[in-house]
Coordinates of C-alpha atoms (C1' of nucleotides) in Angstrom, one line a residue:
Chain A
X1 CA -12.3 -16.8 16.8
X2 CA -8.7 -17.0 17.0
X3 CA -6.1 -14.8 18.9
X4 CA -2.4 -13.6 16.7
X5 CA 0.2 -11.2 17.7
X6 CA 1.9 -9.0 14.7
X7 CA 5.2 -7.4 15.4
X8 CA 6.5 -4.4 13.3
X9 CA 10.0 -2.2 13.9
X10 CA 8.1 1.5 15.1
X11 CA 10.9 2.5 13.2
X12 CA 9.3 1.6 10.1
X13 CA 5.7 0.7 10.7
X14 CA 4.6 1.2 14.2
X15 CA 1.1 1.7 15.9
X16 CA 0.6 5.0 15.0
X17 CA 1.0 4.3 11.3
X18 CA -1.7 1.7 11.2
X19 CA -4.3 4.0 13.1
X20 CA -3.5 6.6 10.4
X21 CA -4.4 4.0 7.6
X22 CA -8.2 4.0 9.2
X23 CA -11.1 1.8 9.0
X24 CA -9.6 0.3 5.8
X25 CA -6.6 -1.5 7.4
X26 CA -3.6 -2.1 5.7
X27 CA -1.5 -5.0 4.3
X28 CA 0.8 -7.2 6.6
X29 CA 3.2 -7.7 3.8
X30 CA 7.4 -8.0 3.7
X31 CA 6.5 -11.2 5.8
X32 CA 9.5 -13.4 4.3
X33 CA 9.3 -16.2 6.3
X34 CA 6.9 -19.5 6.4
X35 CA 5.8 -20.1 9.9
X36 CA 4.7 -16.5 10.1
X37 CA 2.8 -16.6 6.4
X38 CA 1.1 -20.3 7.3
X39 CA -0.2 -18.2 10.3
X40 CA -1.9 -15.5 8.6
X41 CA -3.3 -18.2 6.0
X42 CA -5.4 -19.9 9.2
X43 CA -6.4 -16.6 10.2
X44 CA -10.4 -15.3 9.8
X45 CA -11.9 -12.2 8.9
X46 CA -12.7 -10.8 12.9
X47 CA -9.6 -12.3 14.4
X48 CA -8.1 -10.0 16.9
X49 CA -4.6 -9.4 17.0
X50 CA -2.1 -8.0 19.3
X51 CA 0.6 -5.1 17.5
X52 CA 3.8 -5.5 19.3
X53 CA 6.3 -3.1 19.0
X54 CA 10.0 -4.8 18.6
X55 CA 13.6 -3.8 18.5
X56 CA 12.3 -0.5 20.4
X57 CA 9.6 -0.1 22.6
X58 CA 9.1 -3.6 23.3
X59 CA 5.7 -3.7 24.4
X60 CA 2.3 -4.5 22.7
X61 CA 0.3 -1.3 22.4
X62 CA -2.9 -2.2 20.4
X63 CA -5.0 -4.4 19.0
X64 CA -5.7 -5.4 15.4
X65 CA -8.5 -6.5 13.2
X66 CA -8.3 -9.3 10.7
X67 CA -9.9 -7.2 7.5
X68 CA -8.9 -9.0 4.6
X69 CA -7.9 -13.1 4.2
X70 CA -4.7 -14.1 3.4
X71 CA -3.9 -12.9 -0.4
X72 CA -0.8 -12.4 -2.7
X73 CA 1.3 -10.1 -1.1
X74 CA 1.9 -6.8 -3.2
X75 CA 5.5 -6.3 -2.5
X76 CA 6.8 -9.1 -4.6
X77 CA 6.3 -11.3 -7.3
X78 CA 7.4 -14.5 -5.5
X79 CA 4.2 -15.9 -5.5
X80 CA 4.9 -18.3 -2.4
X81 CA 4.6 -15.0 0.5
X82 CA 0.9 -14.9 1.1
X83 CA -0.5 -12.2 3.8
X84 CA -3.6 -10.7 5.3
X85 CA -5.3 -6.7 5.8
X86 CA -5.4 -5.2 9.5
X87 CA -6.5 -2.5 10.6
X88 CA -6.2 -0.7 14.3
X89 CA -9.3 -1.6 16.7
X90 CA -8.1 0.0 20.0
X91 CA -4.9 1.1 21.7
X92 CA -3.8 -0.1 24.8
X93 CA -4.7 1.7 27.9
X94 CA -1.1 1.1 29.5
X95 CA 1.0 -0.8 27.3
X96 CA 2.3 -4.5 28.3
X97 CA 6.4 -4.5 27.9
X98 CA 8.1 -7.7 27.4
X99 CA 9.5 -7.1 30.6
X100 CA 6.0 -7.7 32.7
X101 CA 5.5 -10.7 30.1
X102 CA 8.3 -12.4 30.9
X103 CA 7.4 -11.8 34.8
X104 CA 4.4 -13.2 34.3
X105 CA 4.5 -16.9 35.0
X106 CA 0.3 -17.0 33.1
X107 CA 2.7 -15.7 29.7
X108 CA 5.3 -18.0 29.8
X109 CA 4.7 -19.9 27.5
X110 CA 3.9 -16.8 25.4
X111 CA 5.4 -18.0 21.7
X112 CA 7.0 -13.7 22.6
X113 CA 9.0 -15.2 25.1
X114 CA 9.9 -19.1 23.2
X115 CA 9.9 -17.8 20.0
X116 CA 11.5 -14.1 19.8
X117 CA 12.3 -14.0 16.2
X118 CA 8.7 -15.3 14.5
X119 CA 6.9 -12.2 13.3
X120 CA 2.9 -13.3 13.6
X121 CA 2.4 -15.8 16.1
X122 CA -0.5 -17.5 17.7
X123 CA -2.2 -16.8 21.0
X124 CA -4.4 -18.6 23.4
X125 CA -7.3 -17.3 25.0
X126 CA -6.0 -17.1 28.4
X127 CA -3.0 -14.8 27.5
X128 CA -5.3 -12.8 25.2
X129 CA -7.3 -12.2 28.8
X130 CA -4.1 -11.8 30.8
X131 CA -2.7 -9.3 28.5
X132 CA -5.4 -7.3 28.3
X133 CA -5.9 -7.2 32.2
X134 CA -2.6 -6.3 32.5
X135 CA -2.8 -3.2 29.7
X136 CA -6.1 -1.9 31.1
X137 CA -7.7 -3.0 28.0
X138 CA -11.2 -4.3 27.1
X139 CA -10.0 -8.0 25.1
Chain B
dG1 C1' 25.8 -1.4 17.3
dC2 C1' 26.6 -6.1 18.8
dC3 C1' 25.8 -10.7 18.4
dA4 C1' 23.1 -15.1 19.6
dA5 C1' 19.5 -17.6 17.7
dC6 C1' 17.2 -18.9 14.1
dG7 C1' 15.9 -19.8 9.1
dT8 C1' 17.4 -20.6 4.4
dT9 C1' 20.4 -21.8 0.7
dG10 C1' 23.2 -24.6 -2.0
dG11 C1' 27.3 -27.7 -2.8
dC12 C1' 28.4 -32.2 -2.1
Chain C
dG1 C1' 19.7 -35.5 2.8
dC2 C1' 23.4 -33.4 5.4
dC3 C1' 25.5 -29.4 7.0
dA4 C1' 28.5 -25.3 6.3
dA5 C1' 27.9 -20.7 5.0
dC6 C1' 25.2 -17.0 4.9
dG7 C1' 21.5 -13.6 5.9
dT8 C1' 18.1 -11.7 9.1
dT9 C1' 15.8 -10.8 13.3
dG10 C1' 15.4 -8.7 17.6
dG11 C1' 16.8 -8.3 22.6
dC12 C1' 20.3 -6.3 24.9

DNA sequence: GCCAACGTTGGC
DNA sequence: GCCAACGTTGGC
């Protein structure tokens, strides 16, 4: 099983929003951008995600589901933008902010802190485990 | 709200 | 195939 992290604006889709959708998940689409879509292609129905909150917030404050493979995403027609269902597994106890991430010398090579501006992003098994120490969190 | 960093587009 | 121009993202 792998390990991604999915960022959304709270603004317009945060944490809250997903846990509303329920045990049915809901799309990842608007992803407009290939690293991020050849991403959610490798994922696997089980993979665990973190949700990070960007532009405000910036922290990670739950963890995702994969629900549903990569598919045709419903907002366009373009049929090159692919993406997968998530839904919300559990929220964080104490949130991890960028801030402790990029003090953490375990997370930095966190693709967060090399990579700001890719949207779903991979992450290894040790800074799955360090995250969710540091959020009170059960990986 | 600004702007640096990054990704994409398109003329040549 | 290069690269200038443009658009978008996201931390600050």
């Amino acid at each position: 099983m792998a390990y991604w992290l999915f960022k959304s604006e709270p603004d317009v889709f945060g944490w809250d929003d997903l846990v509303a959708k329920g045990d049915s998940g809901e799309e990842w689409d608007g992803i407009r951008n290939y690293q991020a879509r050849n991403n959610m292609r490798l994922m696997a129905l089980g993979d665990l995600g973190f949700f990070y909150h960007s532009r405000s917030g910036l922290e990670i404050v739950g963890i995702v589901e994969v629900c549903a493979l990569s598919h045709p995403d419903s907002t366009t027609n373009d049929e090159r933008w692919d993406c997968v269902d998530v839904r919300a597994v559990r929220s964080f106890k104490m949130p991890v902010s960028l801030d402790q991430i990029k003090k953490s010398p375990e997370l930095s090579d966190m693709v967060l802190v090399k990579n700001s501006r890719l949207s779903v992003q991979p992450v290894t098994d040790a800074e799955w485990a360090k995250v969710c120490e540091m959020g009170q969190t059960k990986p």
